[in-house]
Short mmCIF file of C-alpha atoms and ligand atoms in Angstrom, two decimals:
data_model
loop_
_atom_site.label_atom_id
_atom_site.label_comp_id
_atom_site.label_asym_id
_atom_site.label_seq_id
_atom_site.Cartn_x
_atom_site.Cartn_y
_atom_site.Cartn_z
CA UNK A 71 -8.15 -19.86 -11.56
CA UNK A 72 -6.60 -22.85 -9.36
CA UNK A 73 -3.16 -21.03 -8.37
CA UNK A 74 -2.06 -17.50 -7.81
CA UNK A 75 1.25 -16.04 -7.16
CA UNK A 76 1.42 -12.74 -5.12
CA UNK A 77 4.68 -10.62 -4.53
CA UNK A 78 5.97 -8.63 -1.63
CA UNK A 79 3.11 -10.90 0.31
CA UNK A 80 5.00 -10.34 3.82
CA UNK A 81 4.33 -6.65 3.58
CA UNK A 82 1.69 -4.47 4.97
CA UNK A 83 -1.44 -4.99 1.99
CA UNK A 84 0.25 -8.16 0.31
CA UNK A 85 -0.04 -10.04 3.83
CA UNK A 86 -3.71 -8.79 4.56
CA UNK A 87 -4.45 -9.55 0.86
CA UNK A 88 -3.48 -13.04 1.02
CA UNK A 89 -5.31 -13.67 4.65
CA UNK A 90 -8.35 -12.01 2.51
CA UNK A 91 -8.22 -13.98 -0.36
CA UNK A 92 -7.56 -17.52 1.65
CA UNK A 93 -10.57 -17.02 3.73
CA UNK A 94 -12.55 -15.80 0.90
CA UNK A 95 -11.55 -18.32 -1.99
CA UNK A 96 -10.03 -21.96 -2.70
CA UNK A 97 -7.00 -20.71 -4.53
CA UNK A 98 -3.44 -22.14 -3.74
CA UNK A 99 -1.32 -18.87 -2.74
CA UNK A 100 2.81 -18.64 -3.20
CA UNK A 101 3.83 -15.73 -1.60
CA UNK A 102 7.03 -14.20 -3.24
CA UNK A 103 9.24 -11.90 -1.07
CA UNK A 104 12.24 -10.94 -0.44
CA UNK A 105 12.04 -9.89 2.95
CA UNK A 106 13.23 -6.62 3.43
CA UNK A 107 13.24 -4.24 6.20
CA UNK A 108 10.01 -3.96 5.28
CA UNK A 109 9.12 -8.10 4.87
CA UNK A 110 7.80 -9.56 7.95
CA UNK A 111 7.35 -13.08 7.78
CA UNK A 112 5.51 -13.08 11.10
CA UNK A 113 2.46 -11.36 9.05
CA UNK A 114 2.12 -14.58 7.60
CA UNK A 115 1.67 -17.40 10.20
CA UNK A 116 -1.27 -19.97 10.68
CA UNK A 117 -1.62 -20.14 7.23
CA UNK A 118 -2.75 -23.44 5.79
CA UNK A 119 0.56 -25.07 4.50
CA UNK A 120 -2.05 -27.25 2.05
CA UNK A 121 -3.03 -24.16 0.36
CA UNK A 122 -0.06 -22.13 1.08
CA UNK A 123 3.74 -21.74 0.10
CA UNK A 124 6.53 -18.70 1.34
CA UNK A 125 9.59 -18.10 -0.84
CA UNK A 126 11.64 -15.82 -0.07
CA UNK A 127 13.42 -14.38 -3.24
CA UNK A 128 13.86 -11.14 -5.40
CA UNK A 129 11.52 -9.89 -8.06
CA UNK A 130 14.55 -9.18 -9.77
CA UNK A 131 15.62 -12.31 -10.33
CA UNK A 132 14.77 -13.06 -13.74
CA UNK A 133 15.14 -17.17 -13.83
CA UNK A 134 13.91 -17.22 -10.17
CA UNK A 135 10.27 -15.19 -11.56
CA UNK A 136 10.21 -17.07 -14.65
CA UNK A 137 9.76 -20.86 -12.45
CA UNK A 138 7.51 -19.11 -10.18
CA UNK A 139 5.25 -17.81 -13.01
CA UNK A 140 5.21 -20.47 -14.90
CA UNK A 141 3.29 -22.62 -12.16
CA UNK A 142 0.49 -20.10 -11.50
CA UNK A 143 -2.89 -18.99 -13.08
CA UNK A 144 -1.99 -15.42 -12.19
CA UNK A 145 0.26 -12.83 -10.36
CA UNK A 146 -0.59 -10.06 -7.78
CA UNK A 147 1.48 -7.60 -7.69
CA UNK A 148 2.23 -5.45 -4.49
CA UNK A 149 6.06 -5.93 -4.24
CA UNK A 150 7.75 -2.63 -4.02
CA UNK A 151 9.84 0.09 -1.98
CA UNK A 152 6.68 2.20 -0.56
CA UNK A 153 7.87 4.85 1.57
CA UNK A 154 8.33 8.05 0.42
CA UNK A 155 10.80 9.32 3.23
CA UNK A 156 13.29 6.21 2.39
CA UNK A 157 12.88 7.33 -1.50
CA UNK A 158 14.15 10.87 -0.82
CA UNK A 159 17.41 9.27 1.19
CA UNK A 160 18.15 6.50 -1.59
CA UNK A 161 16.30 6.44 -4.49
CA UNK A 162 18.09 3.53 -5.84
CA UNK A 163 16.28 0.40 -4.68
CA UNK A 164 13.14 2.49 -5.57
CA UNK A 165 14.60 2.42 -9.43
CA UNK A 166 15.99 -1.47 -9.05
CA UNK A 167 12.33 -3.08 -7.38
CA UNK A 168 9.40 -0.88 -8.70
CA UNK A 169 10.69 -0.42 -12.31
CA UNK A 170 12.95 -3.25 -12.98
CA UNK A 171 11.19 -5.85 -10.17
CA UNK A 172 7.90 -4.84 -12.36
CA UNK A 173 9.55 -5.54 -15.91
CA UNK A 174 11.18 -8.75 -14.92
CA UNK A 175 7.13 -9.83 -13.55
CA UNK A 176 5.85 -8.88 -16.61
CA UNK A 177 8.45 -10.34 -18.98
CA UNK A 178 7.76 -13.30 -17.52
CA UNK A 179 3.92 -12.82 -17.35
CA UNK A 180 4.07 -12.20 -20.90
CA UNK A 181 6.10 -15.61 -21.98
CA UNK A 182 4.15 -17.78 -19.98
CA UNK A 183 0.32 -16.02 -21.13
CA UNK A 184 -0.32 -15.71 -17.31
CA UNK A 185 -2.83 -12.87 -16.49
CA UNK A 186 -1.42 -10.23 -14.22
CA UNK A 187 -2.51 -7.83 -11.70
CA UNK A 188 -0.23 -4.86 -10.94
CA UNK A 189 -1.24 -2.93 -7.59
CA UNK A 190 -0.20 0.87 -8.08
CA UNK A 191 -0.54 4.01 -6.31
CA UNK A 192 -3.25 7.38 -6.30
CA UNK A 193 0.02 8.93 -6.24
CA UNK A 194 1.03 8.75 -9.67
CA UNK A 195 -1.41 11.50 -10.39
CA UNK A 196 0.64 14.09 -8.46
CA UNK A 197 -1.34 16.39 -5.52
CA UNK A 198 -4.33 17.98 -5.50
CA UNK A 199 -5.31 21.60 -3.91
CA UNK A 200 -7.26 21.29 -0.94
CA UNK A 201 -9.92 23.29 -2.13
CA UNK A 202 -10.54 21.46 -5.76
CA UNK A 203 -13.53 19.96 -6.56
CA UNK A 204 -11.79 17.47 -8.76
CA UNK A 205 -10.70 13.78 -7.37
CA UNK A 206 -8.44 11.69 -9.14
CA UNK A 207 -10.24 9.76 -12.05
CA UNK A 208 -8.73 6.82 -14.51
CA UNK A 209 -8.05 9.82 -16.85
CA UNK A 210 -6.33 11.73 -14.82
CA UNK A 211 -2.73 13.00 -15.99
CA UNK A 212 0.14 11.21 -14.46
CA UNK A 213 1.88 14.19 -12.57
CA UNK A 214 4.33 11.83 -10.16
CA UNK A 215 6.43 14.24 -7.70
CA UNK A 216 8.36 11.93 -5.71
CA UNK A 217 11.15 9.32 -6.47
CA UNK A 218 9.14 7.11 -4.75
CA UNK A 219 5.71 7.74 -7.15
CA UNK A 220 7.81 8.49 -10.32
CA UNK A 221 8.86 4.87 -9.91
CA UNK A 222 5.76 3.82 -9.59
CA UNK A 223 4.24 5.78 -12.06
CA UNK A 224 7.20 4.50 -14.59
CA UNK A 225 5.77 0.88 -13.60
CA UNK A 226 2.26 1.26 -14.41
CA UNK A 227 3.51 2.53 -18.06
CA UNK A 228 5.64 -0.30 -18.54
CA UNK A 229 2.29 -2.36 -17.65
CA UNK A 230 0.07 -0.33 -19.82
CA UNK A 231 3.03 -0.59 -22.84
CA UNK A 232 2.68 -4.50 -22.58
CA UNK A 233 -0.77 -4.97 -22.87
CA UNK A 234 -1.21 -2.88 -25.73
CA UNK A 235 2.27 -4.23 -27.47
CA UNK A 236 2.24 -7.48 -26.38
CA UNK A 237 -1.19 -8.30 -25.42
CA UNK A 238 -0.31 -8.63 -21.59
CA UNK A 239 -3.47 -9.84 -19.77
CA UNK A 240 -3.06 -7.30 -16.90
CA UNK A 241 -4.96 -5.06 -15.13
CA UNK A 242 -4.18 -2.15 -12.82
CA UNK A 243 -5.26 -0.50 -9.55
CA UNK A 244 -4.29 2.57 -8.04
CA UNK A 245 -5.47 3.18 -4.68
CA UNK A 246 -5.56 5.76 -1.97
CA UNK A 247 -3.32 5.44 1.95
CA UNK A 248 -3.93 2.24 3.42
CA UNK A 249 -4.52 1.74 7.12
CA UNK A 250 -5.22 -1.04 9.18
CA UNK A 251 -3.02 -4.06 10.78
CA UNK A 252 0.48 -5.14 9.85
CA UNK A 253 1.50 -1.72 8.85
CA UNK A 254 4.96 -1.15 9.41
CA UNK A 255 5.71 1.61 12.23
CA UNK A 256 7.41 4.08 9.45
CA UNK A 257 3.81 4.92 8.11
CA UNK A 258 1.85 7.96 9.81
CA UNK A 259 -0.68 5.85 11.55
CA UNK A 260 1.41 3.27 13.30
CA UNK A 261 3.90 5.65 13.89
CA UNK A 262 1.98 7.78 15.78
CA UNK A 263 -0.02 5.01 17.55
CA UNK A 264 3.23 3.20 18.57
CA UNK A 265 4.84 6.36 19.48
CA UNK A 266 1.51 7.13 21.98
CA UNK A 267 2.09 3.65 23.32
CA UNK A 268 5.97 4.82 24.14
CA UNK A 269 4.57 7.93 25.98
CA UNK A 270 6.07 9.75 23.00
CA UNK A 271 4.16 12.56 21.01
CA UNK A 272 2.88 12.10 17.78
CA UNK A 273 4.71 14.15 15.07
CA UNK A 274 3.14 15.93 12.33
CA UNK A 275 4.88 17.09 9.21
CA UNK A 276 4.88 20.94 8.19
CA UNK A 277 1.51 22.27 9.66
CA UNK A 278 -0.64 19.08 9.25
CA UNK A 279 -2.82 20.33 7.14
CA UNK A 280 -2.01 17.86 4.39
CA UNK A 281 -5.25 15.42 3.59
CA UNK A 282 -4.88 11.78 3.00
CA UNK A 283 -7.30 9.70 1.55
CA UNK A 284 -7.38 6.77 4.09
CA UNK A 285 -8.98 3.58 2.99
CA UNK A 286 -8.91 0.28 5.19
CA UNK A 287 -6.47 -2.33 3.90
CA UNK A 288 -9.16 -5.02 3.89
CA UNK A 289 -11.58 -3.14 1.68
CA UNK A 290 -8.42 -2.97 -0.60
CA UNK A 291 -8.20 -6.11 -0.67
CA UNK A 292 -11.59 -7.27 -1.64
CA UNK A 293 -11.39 -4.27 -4.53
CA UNK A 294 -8.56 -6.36 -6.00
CA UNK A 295 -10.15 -9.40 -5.38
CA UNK A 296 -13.01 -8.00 -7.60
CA UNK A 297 -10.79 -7.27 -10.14
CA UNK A 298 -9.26 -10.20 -10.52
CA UNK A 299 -12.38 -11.80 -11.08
CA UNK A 300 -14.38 -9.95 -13.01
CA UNK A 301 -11.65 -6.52 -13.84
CA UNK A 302 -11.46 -6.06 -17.83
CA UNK A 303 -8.61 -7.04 -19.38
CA UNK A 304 -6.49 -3.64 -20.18
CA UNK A 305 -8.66 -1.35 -17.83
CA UNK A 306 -7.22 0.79 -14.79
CA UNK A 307 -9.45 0.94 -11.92
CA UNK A 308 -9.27 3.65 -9.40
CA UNK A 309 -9.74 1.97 -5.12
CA UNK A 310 -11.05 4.77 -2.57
CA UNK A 311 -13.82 4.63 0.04
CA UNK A 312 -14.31 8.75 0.35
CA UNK A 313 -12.00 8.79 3.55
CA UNK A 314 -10.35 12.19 3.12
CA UNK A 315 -8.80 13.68 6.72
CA UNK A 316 -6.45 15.70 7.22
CA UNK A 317 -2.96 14.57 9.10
CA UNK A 318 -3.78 17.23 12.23
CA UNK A 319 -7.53 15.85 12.50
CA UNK A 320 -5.86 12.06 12.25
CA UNK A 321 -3.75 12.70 15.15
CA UNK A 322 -6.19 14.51 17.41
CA UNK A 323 -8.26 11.25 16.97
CA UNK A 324 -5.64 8.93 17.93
CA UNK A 325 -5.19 10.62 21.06
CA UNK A 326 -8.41 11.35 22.02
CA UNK A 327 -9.16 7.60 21.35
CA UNK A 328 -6.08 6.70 23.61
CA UNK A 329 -6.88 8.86 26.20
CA UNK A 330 -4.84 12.01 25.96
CA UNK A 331 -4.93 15.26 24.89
CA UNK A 332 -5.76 16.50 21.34
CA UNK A 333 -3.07 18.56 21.41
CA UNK A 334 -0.91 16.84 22.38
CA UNK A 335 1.53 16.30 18.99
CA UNK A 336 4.53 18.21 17.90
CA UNK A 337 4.99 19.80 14.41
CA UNK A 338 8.32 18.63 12.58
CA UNK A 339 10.13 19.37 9.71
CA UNK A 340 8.14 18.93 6.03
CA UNK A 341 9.06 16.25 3.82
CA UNK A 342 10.82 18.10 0.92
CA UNK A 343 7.91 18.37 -2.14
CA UNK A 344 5.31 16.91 0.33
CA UNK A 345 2.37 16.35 -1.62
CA UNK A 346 -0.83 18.37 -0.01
CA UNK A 347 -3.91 16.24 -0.84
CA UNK A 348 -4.44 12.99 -2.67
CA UNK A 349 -8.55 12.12 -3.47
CA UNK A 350 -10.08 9.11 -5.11
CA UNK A 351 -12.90 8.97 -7.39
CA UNK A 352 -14.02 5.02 -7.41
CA UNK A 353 -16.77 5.47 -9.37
CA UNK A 354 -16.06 3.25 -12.13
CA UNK A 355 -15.21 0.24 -9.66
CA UNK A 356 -18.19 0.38 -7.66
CA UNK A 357 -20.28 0.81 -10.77
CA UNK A 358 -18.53 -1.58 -13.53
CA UNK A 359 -17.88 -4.50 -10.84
CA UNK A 360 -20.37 -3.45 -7.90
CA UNK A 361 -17.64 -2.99 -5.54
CA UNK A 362 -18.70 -1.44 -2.07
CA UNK A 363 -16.48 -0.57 0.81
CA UNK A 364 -17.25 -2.60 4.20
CA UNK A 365 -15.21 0.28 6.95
CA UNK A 366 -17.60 2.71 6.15
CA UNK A 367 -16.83 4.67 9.56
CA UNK A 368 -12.94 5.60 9.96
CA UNK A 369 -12.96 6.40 13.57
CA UNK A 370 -14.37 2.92 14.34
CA UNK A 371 -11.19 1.47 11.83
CA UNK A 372 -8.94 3.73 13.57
CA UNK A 373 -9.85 2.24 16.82
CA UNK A 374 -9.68 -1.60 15.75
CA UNK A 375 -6.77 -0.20 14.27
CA UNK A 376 -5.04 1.23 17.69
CA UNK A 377 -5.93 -1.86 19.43
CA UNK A 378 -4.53 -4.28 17.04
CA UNK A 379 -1.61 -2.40 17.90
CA UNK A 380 -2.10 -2.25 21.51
CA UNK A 381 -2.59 -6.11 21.40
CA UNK A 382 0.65 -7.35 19.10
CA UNK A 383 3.74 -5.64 20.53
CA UNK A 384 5.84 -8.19 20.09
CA UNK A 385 5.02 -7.78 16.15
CA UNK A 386 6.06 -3.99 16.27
CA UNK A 387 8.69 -3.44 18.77
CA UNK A 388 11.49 -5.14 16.98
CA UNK A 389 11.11 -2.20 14.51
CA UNK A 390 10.39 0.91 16.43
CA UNK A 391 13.73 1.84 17.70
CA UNK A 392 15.94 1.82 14.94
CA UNK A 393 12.71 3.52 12.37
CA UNK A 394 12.30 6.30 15.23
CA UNK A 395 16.59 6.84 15.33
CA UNK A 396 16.30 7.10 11.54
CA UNK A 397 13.56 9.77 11.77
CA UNK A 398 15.78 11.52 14.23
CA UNK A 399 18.22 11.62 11.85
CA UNK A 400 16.11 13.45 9.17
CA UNK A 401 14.73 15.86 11.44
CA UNK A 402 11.34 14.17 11.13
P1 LIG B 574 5.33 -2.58 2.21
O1 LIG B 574 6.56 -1.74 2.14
O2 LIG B 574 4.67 -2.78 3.52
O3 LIG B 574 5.64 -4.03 1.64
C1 LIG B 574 6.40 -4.24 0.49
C2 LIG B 574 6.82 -5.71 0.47
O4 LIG B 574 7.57 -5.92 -0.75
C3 LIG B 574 7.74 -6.10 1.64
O5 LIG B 574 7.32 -7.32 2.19
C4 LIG B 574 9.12 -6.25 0.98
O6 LIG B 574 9.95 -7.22 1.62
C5 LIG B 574 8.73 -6.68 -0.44
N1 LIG B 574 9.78 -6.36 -1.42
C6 LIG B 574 10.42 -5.17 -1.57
N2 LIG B 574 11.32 -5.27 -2.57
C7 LIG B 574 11.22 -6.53 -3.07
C8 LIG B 574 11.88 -7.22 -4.12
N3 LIG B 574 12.83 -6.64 -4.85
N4 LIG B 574 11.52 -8.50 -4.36
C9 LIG B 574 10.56 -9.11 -3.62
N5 LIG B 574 9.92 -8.51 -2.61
C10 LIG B 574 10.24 -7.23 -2.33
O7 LIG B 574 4.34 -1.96 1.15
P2 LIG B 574 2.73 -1.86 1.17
O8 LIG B 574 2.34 -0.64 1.88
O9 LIG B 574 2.19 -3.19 1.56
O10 LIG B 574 2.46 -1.62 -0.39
C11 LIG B 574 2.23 -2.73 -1.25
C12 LIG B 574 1.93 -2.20 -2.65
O11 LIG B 574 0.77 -1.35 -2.60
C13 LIG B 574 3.04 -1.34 -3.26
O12 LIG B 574 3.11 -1.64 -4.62
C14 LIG B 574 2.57 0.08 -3.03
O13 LIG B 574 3.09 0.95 -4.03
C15 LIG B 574 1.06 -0.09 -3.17
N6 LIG B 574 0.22 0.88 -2.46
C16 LIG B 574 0.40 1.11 -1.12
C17 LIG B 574 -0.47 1.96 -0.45
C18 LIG B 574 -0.35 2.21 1.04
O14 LIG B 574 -1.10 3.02 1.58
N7 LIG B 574 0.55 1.54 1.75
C19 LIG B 574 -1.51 2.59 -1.16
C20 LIG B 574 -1.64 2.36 -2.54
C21 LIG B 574 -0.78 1.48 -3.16
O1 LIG B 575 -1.50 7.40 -1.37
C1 LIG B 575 -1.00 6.11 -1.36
C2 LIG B 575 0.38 6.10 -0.71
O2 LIG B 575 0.17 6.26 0.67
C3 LIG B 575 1.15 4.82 -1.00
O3 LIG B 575 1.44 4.76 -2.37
C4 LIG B 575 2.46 4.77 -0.20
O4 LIG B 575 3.09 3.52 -0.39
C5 LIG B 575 2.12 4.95 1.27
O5 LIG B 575 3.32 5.00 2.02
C6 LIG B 575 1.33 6.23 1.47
O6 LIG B 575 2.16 7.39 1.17
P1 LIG B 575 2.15 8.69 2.12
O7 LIG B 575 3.43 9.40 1.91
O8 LIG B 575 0.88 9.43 1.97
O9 LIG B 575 2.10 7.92 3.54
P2 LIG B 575 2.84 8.18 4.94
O10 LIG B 575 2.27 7.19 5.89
O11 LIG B 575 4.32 8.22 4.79
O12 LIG B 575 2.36 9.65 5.34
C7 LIG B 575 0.97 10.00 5.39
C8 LIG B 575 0.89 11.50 5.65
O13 LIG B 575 1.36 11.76 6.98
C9 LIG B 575 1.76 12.34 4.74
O14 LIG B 575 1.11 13.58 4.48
C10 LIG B 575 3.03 12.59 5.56
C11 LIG B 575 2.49 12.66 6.97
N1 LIG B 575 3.38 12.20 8.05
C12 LIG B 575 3.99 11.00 7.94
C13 LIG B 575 4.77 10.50 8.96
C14 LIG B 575 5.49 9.17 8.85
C15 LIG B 575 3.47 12.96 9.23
O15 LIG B 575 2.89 14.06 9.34
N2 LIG B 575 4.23 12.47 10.25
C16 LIG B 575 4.89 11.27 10.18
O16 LIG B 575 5.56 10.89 11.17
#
């Protein structure tokens, strides 16, 4: 593998992916995006231009995928609408990027034999009670409950339909909440961090007792970079490092770590059919391809985390004002 293409590579994972995979590998990257609200092309800079090439373009775009496919050894696949809040506004560009963006990839995937990598969500499998013993496993039922994770759910059956129909080389990973750097300030932990910074409380949905699974973003990335080597063809593979917290307990560490109160947040309105716990069982990663995690502890993450923030303003603040008015709006 000489070449790779990897969409939605200005966003939060697909940036930190491809500084990963450059540092880690020889490959040529393209970087496919289409830079929106949620695009940064800022994530991107100091990138060898030798080894590396931005175009900015829709996944969509049948004739515009099928050139870019053609010229690479393999695609990554992280483009898509991610937020759940934005999905319960307008579903629509949910429907048009993460079901038909995936199709188009894989239509082309298929024509040109290219193997393919799609990067997919522990939320297909629906929420978990906070007092099961169960995690999510591969076999796990697909029980998506937002538009956001239907979508994505509907994607990672289109995936599954070509491989077995059409002999798609592709693999698939589902993994638990990302944190770490380049995350835009919509997502709990930059939101809360940024809104610390701004001498503004954190605000927790509903009571905060919801649990996240939090993983850090470059641990993700070197699980898909495992995959892609040495993943079997057809297989799903489950990325989680164990990090389960609950929102409350996530704030209270921010502030403590930024030197305020614990208590210190406000409790908001619920997101409609908020989903109470997600879990990861990574079992079969760790064993099958000897994947390990390296942010074992996620207060020291958090931290590296809150100062990446506290050192690149000028990455974040274009952002924060008009994601904080549309919050406002939704009574979050
Ligand atoms: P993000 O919203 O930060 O980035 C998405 C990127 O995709 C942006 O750069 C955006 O411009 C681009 N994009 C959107 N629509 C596009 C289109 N039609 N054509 C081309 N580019 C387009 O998302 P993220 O948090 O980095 O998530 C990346 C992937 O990882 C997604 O597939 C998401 O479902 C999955 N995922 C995310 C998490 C998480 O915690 N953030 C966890 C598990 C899986
Ligand atoms: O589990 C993986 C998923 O994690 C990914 O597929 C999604 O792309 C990613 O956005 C994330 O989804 P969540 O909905 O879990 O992430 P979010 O950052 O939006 O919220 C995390 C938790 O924090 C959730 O329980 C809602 C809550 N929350 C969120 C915000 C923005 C708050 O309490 N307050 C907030 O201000």
């Amino acid at each position: 593998m000489q070449r790779i293409l990897v969409t939605g590579g200005a966003g939060f994972i697909g940036c930190n992916f491809i500084h990963y995979i450059m540092e880690h590998t020889g490959l040529h990257v393209t970087a496919l995006d289409k830079l929106t609200y949620a695009g940064n092309i800022e994530s991107l800079a100091g990138l060898p231009p030798e080894r590396f090439e931005f175009v900015q373009g829709d996944i969509c775009d049948a004739p515009l995928v099928d050139r870019m496919t053609a010229g690479v050894d393999a695609v990554v696949h992280f483009a898509a609408e991610s937020h759940n809040d934005n999905s319960l506004q307008d579903p629509r560009p949910f429907v048009d990027t993460n079901l038909v963006g995936t199709f188009t990839l894989i239509e082309a995937a298929r024509k040109h034999s290219t193997r393919f990598h799609h990067i997919s969500t522990d939320e297909v499998y629906g929420d978990l009670a906070l007092e099961d013993p169960q995690r999510f496993t591969e076999s796990s039922v697909y029980r998506p409950t937002s538009p956001y994770s239907a979508t994505k759910a509907g994607s990672d059956m289109l995936v599954r339909a070509w491989v077995r129909s059409f002999g798609l080389q592709a693999t698939i990973s589902n993994c638990s909440n990302n944190y770490g750097p380049y995350q835009h300030v919509e997502k709990f932990i930059p939101r809360q961090i940024t809104n610390i910074l701004d001498g503004n409380r954190p605000r927790l949905y509903g009571n905060g007792h919801n649990v996240r699974d939090w993983i850090h973003v470059e641990d993700h990335s070197s699980a898909v970079a495992a995959i892609l080597e040495r993943g079997r063809i057809g297989e799903t593979y489950l990325i989680g490092a164990d990090g389960e917290q609950s929102n409350r307990v996530v704030v209270e560490k921010l502030l403590r770590q930024m030197g305020q109160s614990p208590e210190a947040y406000d409790l908001v309105t619920d997101r409609p059919g908020h989903d109470l716990r997600y879990a990861i069982d990574s079992s079969k990663l760790r064993k099958e391809l000897g994947w390990v995690p390296r942010f074992a502890d996620f207060d020291a993450g958090l931290a590296d985390t809150v100062r990446w923030y506290q050192d690149n303003e000028a990455w974040w603040r274009p952002q924060k004002a008009a994601t904080e008015t549309k919050y406002a709006g939704q009574g979050h």
